[in-house]
CSV table of C-alpha atoms (C1' of nucleotides) in Angstrom, one decimal:
chain,number,residue,atom,x,y,z
A,1,MET,CA,-38.9,145.0,66.8
A,2,GLU,CA,-38.4,148.2,64.8
A,3,HIS,CA,-36.4,149.6,67.7
A,4,ARG,CA,-34.0,146.6,67.7
A,5,ILE,CA,-33.6,146.9,63.9
A,6,ASP,CA,-32.7,150.5,64.4
A,7,GLN,CA,-30.2,149.6,67.0
A,8,ILE,CA,-28.5,147.1,64.7
A,9,LYS,CA,-28.5,149.6,61.9
A,10,LYS,CA,-26.6,152.0,64.0
A,11,GLN,CA,-24.2,149.4,65.1
A,12,LEU,CA,-23.5,148.5,61.5
A,13,HIS,CA,-23.1,152.2,60.5
A,14,ALA,CA,-20.7,152.7,63.4
A,15,GLN,CA,-18.4,150.2,61.8
A,16,SER,CA,-19.1,151.5,58.3
A,17,TYR,CA,-21.3,148.7,57.1
A,18,LYS,CA,-24.8,149.3,55.7
A,19,LEU,CA,-28.0,147.6,56.6
A,20,THR,CA,-29.0,146.5,53.1
A,21,PRO,CA,-32.4,145.1,52.4
A,22,GLN,CA,-31.0,141.6,52.3
A,23,ARG,CA,-29.3,142.1,55.6
A,24,GLU,CA,-32.5,143.6,57.1
A,25,ALA,CA,-34.5,140.7,55.9
A,26,THR,CA,-32.1,138.3,57.5
A,27,VAL,CA,-32.2,140.2,60.8
A,28,ARG,CA,-36.0,140.2,60.8
A,29,VAL,CA,-36.1,136.5,60.5
A,30,LEU,CA,-33.7,136.1,63.4
A,31,LEU,CA,-35.8,138.5,65.4
A,32,GLU,CA,-39.0,136.6,64.7
A,33,ARG,CA,-37.5,133.3,65.4
A,34,GLU,CA,-35.3,134.3,68.3
A,35,GLU,CA,-33.7,131.5,70.3
A,36,ASP,CA,-34.6,129.0,67.6
A,37,HIS,CA,-31.0,127.9,66.9
A,38,LEU,CA,-31.6,128.1,63.2
A,39,SER,CA,-29.1,126.9,60.7
A,40,ALA,CA,-28.0,129.0,57.7
A,41,GLU,CA,-30.2,126.9,55.5
A,42,ASP,CA,-33.2,127.4,57.7
A,43,ILE,CA,-32.6,131.1,57.7
A,44,TYR,CA,-32.2,131.2,54.0
A,45,LEU,CA,-35.5,129.5,53.4
A,46,LEU,CA,-37.3,131.8,55.8
A,47,VAL,CA,-35.7,134.9,54.2
A,48,LYS,CA,-36.7,133.6,50.8
A,49,GLU,CA,-40.4,133.7,51.8
A,50,LYS,CA,-40.2,137.4,52.2
A,51,ALA,CA,-37.5,138.2,49.6
A,52,PRO,CA,-37.3,135.4,47.1
A,53,GLU,CA,-34.4,136.9,45.1
A,54,ILE,CA,-31.9,136.6,47.9
A,55,GLY,CA,-29.1,134.2,47.5
A,56,LEU,CA,-27.7,131.6,50.0
A,57,ALA,CA,-24.2,133.1,49.8
A,58,THR,CA,-25.6,136.4,50.9
A,59,VAL,CA,-27.2,134.9,53.9
A,60,TYR,CA,-23.9,133.2,54.8
A,61,ARG,CA,-22.0,136.5,54.4
A,62,THR,CA,-24.6,138.4,56.5
A,63,LEU,CA,-24.5,135.8,59.2
A,64,GLU,CA,-20.7,135.9,59.2
A,65,LEU,CA,-20.7,139.7,59.4
A,66,LEU,CA,-23.3,139.8,62.2
A,67,SER,CA,-21.4,137.2,64.0
A,68,GLU,CA,-18.1,139.1,63.8
A,69,LEU,CA,-19.9,142.2,65.2
A,70,LYS,CA,-21.3,140.0,68.0
A,71,ILE,CA,-24.8,140.8,67.0
A,72,VAL,CA,-25.5,137.1,66.5
A,73,ASP,CA,-24.0,134.1,68.2
A,74,LYS,CA,-22.7,131.4,66.0
A,75,ILE,CA,-23.1,128.1,67.9
A,76,ASN,CA,-22.1,124.6,67.1
A,77,PHE,CA,-23.6,121.5,68.6
A,78,GLY,CA,-21.3,119.2,66.8
A,79,ASP,CA,-23.9,118.0,64.4
A,80,GLY,CA,-22.1,119.5,61.4
A,81,VAL,CA,-24.2,122.6,61.1
A,82,SER,CA,-23.6,126.1,62.5
A,83,ARG,CA,-26.6,127.7,64.2
A,84,TYR,CA,-27.2,131.4,64.6
A,85,ASP,CA,-29.0,133.3,67.3
A,86,LEU,CA,-29.6,137.0,67.6
A,87,ARG,CA,-28.1,138.2,70.9
A,88,LYS,CA,-30.6,139.7,73.3
A,89,GLU,CA,-30.3,143.4,73.6
A,90,GLY,CA,-27.1,144.2,75.5
A,91,ALA,CA,-27.1,140.7,76.9
A,92,GLU,CA,-24.0,139.3,78.4
A,93,HIS,CA,-23.1,136.0,77.0
A,94,PHE,CA,-24.6,134.0,79.8
A,95,HIS,CA,-26.5,131.3,78.1
A,96,HIS,CA,-25.7,127.7,77.9
A,97,HIS,CA,-27.1,124.6,76.2
A,98,LEU,CA,-28.6,121.4,77.4
A,99,VAL,CA,-28.4,118.8,74.6
A,100,CYS,CA,-30.5,115.7,75.3
A,101,ILE,CA,-28.7,112.6,74.1
A,102,GLU,CA,-32.1,110.8,74.0
A,103,CYS,CA,-34.4,113.0,72.0
A,104,GLY,CA,-31.8,115.5,70.6
A,105,SER,CA,-33.7,118.5,72.0
A,106,VAL,CA,-31.7,121.6,72.8
A,107,GLU,CA,-32.8,123.7,75.7
A,108,GLU,CA,-31.2,127.0,76.4
A,109,ILE,CA,-30.6,128.2,79.9
A,110,GLU,CA,-29.8,131.7,81.1
A,111,ASN,CA,-27.5,131.9,84.1
A,112,ASP,CA,-24.2,133.2,85.0
A,113,LEU,CA,-22.9,129.8,85.9
A,114,LEU,CA,-19.4,130.6,85.1
A,115,GLY,CA,-18.6,134.0,86.6
A,116,ASP,CA,-16.4,132.5,89.3
A,117,VAL,CA,-15.0,129.9,86.9
A,118,GLU,CA,-13.8,132.5,84.5
A,119,LYS,CA,-12.0,134.3,87.4
A,120,ILE,CA,-10.2,131.0,88.2
A,121,VAL,CA,-9.1,130.5,84.6
A,122,GLU,CA,-7.7,134.1,84.4
A,123,ARG,CA,-5.9,133.7,87.7
A,124,ASP,CA,-4.5,130.2,87.4
A,125,TRP,CA,-3.8,130.1,83.7
A,126,GLY,CA,-3.2,133.7,82.8
A,127,PHE,CA,-5.8,133.5,80.1
A,128,GLN,CA,-8.0,136.6,79.5
A,129,VAL,CA,-11.5,135.1,78.9
A,130,LYS,CA,-13.5,137.0,76.4
A,131,ASP,CA,-16.2,134.5,75.8
A,132,HIS,CA,-17.1,130.9,76.5
A,133,ARG,CA,-19.1,128.0,75.2
A,134,LEU,CA,-20.7,125.6,77.6
A,135,THR,CA,-22.8,122.7,76.6
A,136,PHE,CA,-24.1,119.9,78.7
A,137,HIS,CA,-24.9,116.5,77.3
A,138,GLY,CA,-27.4,114.4,79.2
A,139,ILE,CA,-31.0,113.3,79.6
A,140,CYS,CA,-33.6,116.0,79.6
A,141,ARG,CA,-36.5,116.1,82.1
A,142,LYS,CA,-39.0,114.8,79.5
A,143,CYS,CA,-36.9,111.8,78.6
A,144,HIS,CA,-36.2,110.5,82.1
A,145,ASP,CA,-39.8,111.1,83.1
A,146,GLY,CA,-40.8,108.9,80.2
A,147,THR,CA,-43.2,111.6,79.2
A,148,THR,CA,-41.9,111.9,75.7
A,149,THR,CA,-42.2,109.8,72.6
A,150,LEU,CA,-39.7,111.9,70.6
A,151,LYS,CA,-36.8,110.0,69.3
A,152,LYS,CA,-34.1,111.4,67.0
B,1,MET,CA,1.8,101.8,75.9
B,2,GLU,CA,1.2,98.0,75.4
B,3,HIS,CA,-0.7,98.0,78.6
B,4,ARG,CA,-3.1,100.6,77.3
B,5,ILE,CA,-3.5,98.9,74.0
B,6,ASP,CA,-4.4,95.7,75.9
B,7,GLN,CA,-6.9,97.6,77.9
B,8,ILE,CA,-8.6,99.0,74.9
B,9,LYS,CA,-8.6,95.6,73.3
B,10,LYS,CA,-10.5,94.2,76.2
B,11,GLN,CA,-12.9,97.0,76.2
B,12,LEU,CA,-13.6,96.4,72.6
B,13,HIS,CA,-14.0,92.6,73.1
B,14,ALA,CA,-16.4,93.3,76.0
B,15,GLN,CA,-18.7,94.9,73.5
B,16,SER,CA,-18.0,92.3,70.8
B,17,TYR,CA,-15.8,94.4,68.6
B,18,LYS,CA,-12.4,93.4,67.5
B,19,LEU,CA,-9.2,95.3,67.6
B,20,THR,CA,-8.2,94.9,64.0
B,21,PRO,CA,-4.7,95.9,62.8
B,22,GLN,CA,-6.2,99.1,61.3
B,23,ARG,CA,-7.9,100.0,64.5
B,24,GLU,CA,-4.7,99.2,66.5
B,25,ALA,CA,-2.7,101.4,64.2
B,26,THR,CA,-5.1,104.2,64.7
B,27,VAL,CA,-5.0,103.8,68.5
B,28,ARG,CA,-1.2,103.7,68.4
B,29,VAL,CA,-1.1,107.1,66.6
B,30,LEU,CA,-3.5,108.5,69.2
B,31,LEU,CA,-1.4,107.1,72.0
B,32,GLU,CA,1.8,108.6,70.6
B,33,ARG,CA,0.2,112.0,69.9
B,34,GLU,CA,-1.9,112.1,73.0
B,35,GLU,CA,-3.5,115.5,73.7
B,36,ASP,CA,-2.7,116.8,70.2
B,37,HIS,CA,-6.2,117.4,69.2
B,38,LEU,CA,-5.6,115.7,65.8
B,39,SER,CA,-8.2,115.9,63.1
B,40,ALA,CA,-9.3,112.7,61.2
B,41,GLU,CA,-7.2,113.8,58.3
B,42,ASP,CA,-4.1,114.2,60.5
B,43,ILE,CA,-4.7,110.8,62.0
B,44,TYR,CA,-5.2,109.3,58.6
B,45,LEU,CA,-1.8,110.6,57.4
B,46,LEU,CA,0.0,109.4,60.5
B,47,VAL,CA,-1.6,106.0,60.3
B,48,LYS,CA,-0.6,105.8,56.7
B,49,GLU,CA,3.0,106.2,57.6
B,50,LYS,CA,2.9,102.9,59.4
B,51,ALA,CA,0.2,101.2,57.4
B,52,PRO,CA,0.0,102.7,54.0
B,53,GLU,CA,-2.9,100.6,52.8
B,54,ILE,CA,-5.4,101.9,55.3
B,55,GLY,CA,-8.3,104.0,54.0
B,56,LEU,CA,-9.6,107.3,55.2
B,57,ALA,CA,-13.1,105.9,55.7
B,58,THR,CA,-11.7,103.2,58.0
B,59,VAL,CA,-10.1,105.8,60.1
B,60,TYR,CA,-13.4,107.7,60.3
B,61,ARG,CA,-15.2,104.6,61.2
B,62,THR,CA,-12.6,103.7,63.9
B,63,LEU,CA,-12.7,107.1,65.4
B,64,GLU,CA,-16.5,107.0,65.4
B,65,LEU,CA,-16.5,103.6,67.2
B,66,LEU,CA,-13.9,104.7,69.7
B,67,SER,CA,-15.8,107.8,70.3
B,68,GLU,CA,-19.0,105.9,71.0
B,69,LEU,CA,-17.2,103.7,73.4
B,70,LYS,CA,-15.9,106.8,75.1
B,71,ILE,CA,-12.3,105.7,74.5
B,72,VAL,CA,-11.7,108.8,72.6
B,73,ASP,CA,-13.2,112.3,72.9
B,74,LYS,CA,-14.5,113.9,69.8
B,75,ILE,CA,-14.1,117.6,70.2
B,76,ASN,CA,-15.1,120.5,68.1
B,77,PHE,CA,-13.6,124.0,68.2
B,78,GLY,CA,-16.0,125.4,65.7
B,79,ASP,CA,-13.3,125.4,63.0
B,80,GLY,CA,-15.2,123.0,60.8
B,81,VAL,CA,-13.1,119.9,61.8
B,82,SER,CA,-13.7,117.4,64.5
B,83,ARG,CA,-10.7,116.5,66.6
B,84,TYR,CA,-10.0,113.4,68.5
B,85,ASP,CA,-8.2,112.7,71.8
B,86,LEU,CA,-7.6,109.4,73.5
B,87,ARG,CA,-9.0,109.6,77.0
B,88,LYS,CA,-6.6,109.2,79.8
B,89,GLU,CA,-6.8,105.9,81.6
B,90,GLY,CA,-9.9,106.0,83.7
B,91,ALA,CA,-10.0,109.7,83.5
B,92,GLU,CA,-13.1,111.6,84.3
B,93,HIS,CA,-14.0,114.1,81.7
B,94,PHE,CA,-12.6,117.1,83.5
B,95,HIS,CA,-10.7,118.9,80.8
B,96,HIS,CA,-11.5,122.1,79.1
B,97,HIS,CA,-10.0,124.2,76.4
B,98,LEU,CA,-8.6,127.6,76.1
B,99,VAL,CA,-8.7,128.8,72.6
B,100,CYS,CA,-6.7,132.0,71.9
B,101,ILE,CA,-8.4,134.3,69.5
B,102,GLU,CA,-5.1,136.0,68.7
B,103,CYS,CA,-2.8,133.1,67.7
B,104,GLY,CA,-5.3,130.3,67.5
B,105,SER,CA,-3.5,128.1,70.0
B,106,VAL,CA,-5.5,125.6,72.0
B,107,GLU,CA,-4.4,124.8,75.5
B,108,GLU,CA,-6.0,122.1,77.5
B,109,ILE,CA,-6.6,122.4,81.2
B,110,GLU,CA,-7.4,119.8,83.7
B,111,ASN,CA,-9.7,120.8,86.5
B,112,ASP,CA,-13.0,119.9,87.9
B,113,LEU,CA,-14.3,123.4,87.3
B,114,LEU,CA,-17.9,122.3,86.8
B,115,GLY,CA,-18.6,119.9,89.6
B,116,ASP,CA,-20.9,122.4,91.4
B,117,VAL,CA,-22.2,123.8,88.2
B,118,GLU,CA,-23.5,120.4,87.1
B,119,LYS,CA,-25.3,120.0,90.4
B,120,ILE,CA,-27.0,123.3,89.8
B,121,VAL,CA,-28.1,122.2,86.4
B,122,GLU,CA,-29.5,118.9,87.6
B,123,ARG,CA,-31.3,120.6,90.5
B,124,ASP,CA,-32.7,123.6,88.7
B,125,TRP,CA,-33.5,122.2,85.3
B,126,GLY,CA,-34.0,118.6,86.0
B,127,PHE,CA,-31.4,117.7,83.4
B,128,GLN,CA,-29.2,114.6,84.1
B,129,VAL,CA,-25.7,115.7,83.1
B,130,LYS,CA,-23.7,112.9,81.5
B,131,ASP,CA,-21.0,115.0,80.0
B,132,HIS,CA,-20.1,118.6,79.1
B,133,ARG,CA,-18.0,120.7,76.8
B,134,LEU,CA,-16.5,123.9,78.0
B,135,THR,CA,-14.4,126.1,75.9
B,136,PHE,CA,-13.1,129.5,76.7
B,137,HIS,CA,-12.2,132.0,74.0
B,138,GLY,CA,-9.8,134.8,74.9
B,139,ILE,CA,-6.2,135.9,74.8
B,140,CYS,CA,-3.6,133.5,75.9
B,141,ARG,CA,-0.7,134.4,78.2
B,142,LYS,CA,1.8,134.6,75.4
B,143,CYS,CA,-0.3,136.9,73.3
B,144,HIS,CA,-1.1,139.5,76.0
B,145,ASP,CA,2.5,139.4,77.2
B,146,GLY,CA,3.5,140.2,73.7
B,147,THR,CA,6.0,137.4,73.9
B,148,THR,CA,4.8,135.7,70.8
B,149,THR,CA,5.0,136.4,67.1
B,150,LEU,CA,2.6,133.7,66.1
B,151,LYS,CA,-0.4,134.9,64.2
B,152,LYS,CA,-3.0,132.8,62.6
C,1,DA,C1',-12.9,73.3,54.5
C,2,DC,C1',-17.5,76.0,54.5
C,3,DT,C1',-20.5,79.5,55.9
C,4,DT,C1',-21.6,83.8,57.6
C,5,DA,C1',-20.9,88.2,59.4
C,6,DA,C1',-17.8,91.8,60.2
C,7,DA,C1',-14.4,94.7,58.5
C,8,DC,C1',-11.9,96.5,54.7
C,9,DT,C1',-10.5,99.6,50.6
C,10,DA,C1',-11.6,102.5,47.0
C,11,DT,C1',-14.4,105.6,45.4
C,12,DA,C1',-18.7,108.1,44.6
C,13,DA,C1',-21.9,111.0,46.8
C,14,DT,C1',-23.5,114.3,49.9
C,15,DG,C1',-24.0,118.5,52.6
C,16,DA,C1',-22.2,122.6,54.4
C,17,DT,C1',-19.6,126.3,53.4
C,18,DT,C1',-16.6,129.4,50.7
C,19,DA,C1',-14.7,131.5,46.5
C,20,DT,C1',-15.3,133.6,42.1
C,21,DA,C1',-17.1,136.2,38.2
C,22,DA,C1',-20.1,139.1,36.4
C,23,DA,C1',-23.8,142.3,37.3
C,24,DT,C1',-25.9,145.9,40.2
C,25,DA,C1',-26.4,149.3,43.5
C,26,DT,C1',-24.5,152.9,46.3
C,27,DA,C1',-21.6,156.7,47.7
C,28,DA,C1',-18.1,160.1,46.6
C,29,DA,C1',-15.9,163.1,43.5
C,30,DA,C1',-15.8,166.1,39.8
D,1,DT,C1',-25.7,165.5,37.1
D,2,DT,C1',-22.3,162.6,35.2
D,3,DT,C1',-18.3,159.9,36.3
D,4,DT,C1',-15.7,156.9,39.0
D,5,DA,C1',-14.8,153.9,42.6
D,6,DT,C1',-16.3,150.8,46.0
D,7,DA,C1',-19.5,147.5,48.1
D,8,DT,C1',-22.7,144.2,47.7
D,9,DT,C1',-25.3,141.1,45.3
D,10,DT,C1',-26.7,136.8,42.6
D,11,DA,C1',-25.6,132.6,40.5
D,12,DT,C1',-22.7,129.1,40.3
D,13,DA,C1',-18.6,126.5,40.8
D,14,DA,C1',-15.3,124.7,43.9
D,15,DT,C1',-13.8,122.9,48.2
D,16,DC,C1',-13.6,120.4,52.3
D,17,DA,C1',-15.1,117.2,55.7
D,18,DT,C1',-17.7,113.4,56.2
D,19,DT,C1',-20.7,109.5,55.0
D,20,DA,C1',-22.6,105.9,52.0
D,21,DT,C1',-22.0,102.2,48.7
D,22,DA,C1',-20.2,98.3,46.1
D,23,DG,C1',-17.4,94.8,45.8
D,24,DT,C1',-13.6,92.3,48.2
D,25,DT,C1',-11.1,90.3,52.1
D,26,DT,C1',-10.6,88.5,56.6
D,27,DA,C1',-11.8,86.0,60.6
D,28,DA,C1',-14.8,83.1,63.7
D,29,DG,C1',-17.7,79.5,64.4
D,30,DT,C1',-19.3,75.1,62.7
DNA sequence: ACTTAAACTATAATGATTATAAATATAAAA
DNA sequence: TTTTATATTTATAATCATTATAGTTTAAGT
């Protein structure tokens, strides 16, 4: 944890940004709740527990900054809210989402599903791929096994 | 054009919805500007040119309905606006987007890039894929050729 | 024509996000 | 250390996209 914070601190400094207490508090929440796809509001509330004086706008600004620096991923499931995830240390961007249209659950999968596909896009369309977003919509295991009672 | 309208009319009737004049006007705009990734606001303004008495909320409701019936695709490039495209007649959902991070252009490509990938997801994660969204972010041909002056 | 439900317009309300102003902290220069 | 300049912050207002509501109109079925 402290190691990761330190890493991020250096990355910020390298681009002449500071790791202010507010920013650190935000990063800590993201670290604790890694992979939780938290919204800005969620993060704001969690940060507030530790540092009640922090403002929502600051959280937004921090998330925007971290997102520009590729420290967090800003993702969008089309539900009108942006969600933020801290990137795994040095991770390539090989994670994708399975959104269940029954129960609304979101599972994240790690797999370089698109390595070849990106090559095709670069070759056939002359488009230099820097990043991608891939989301599958369908029925999750629980829902088609009938082993869930969750409904949105 | 008229053929497609007729088709949509039947599809609506089949689910006991009517093709009201407002809905028809909306569909006509989408037909005329196919593949244009119009926002609800864009569509509203275009519809208004033909039928000035139509309301924004109606356009939203119509788009929502058409989207549920899979007549239009509701897409989201993460720019805070939903965009709507009429699906091509009987088309499978094999189109993907190339969003240029230089000039902001959006190109649409048609290709079953993910046929195999979907099979992998179903097999390895037990997730029944019904649909997917795939967007690549990168540098478009124009921008890395330096043949464009467009900047966002 | 009469009844009922669906669809409509206009507008208010909401929710997420961004912009602004004033205050505070931090770093750099003198 | 004081001064000055710059970043960052909080609090709050504003904005933008979208959704909900109230009252009205339209159309279908009887």
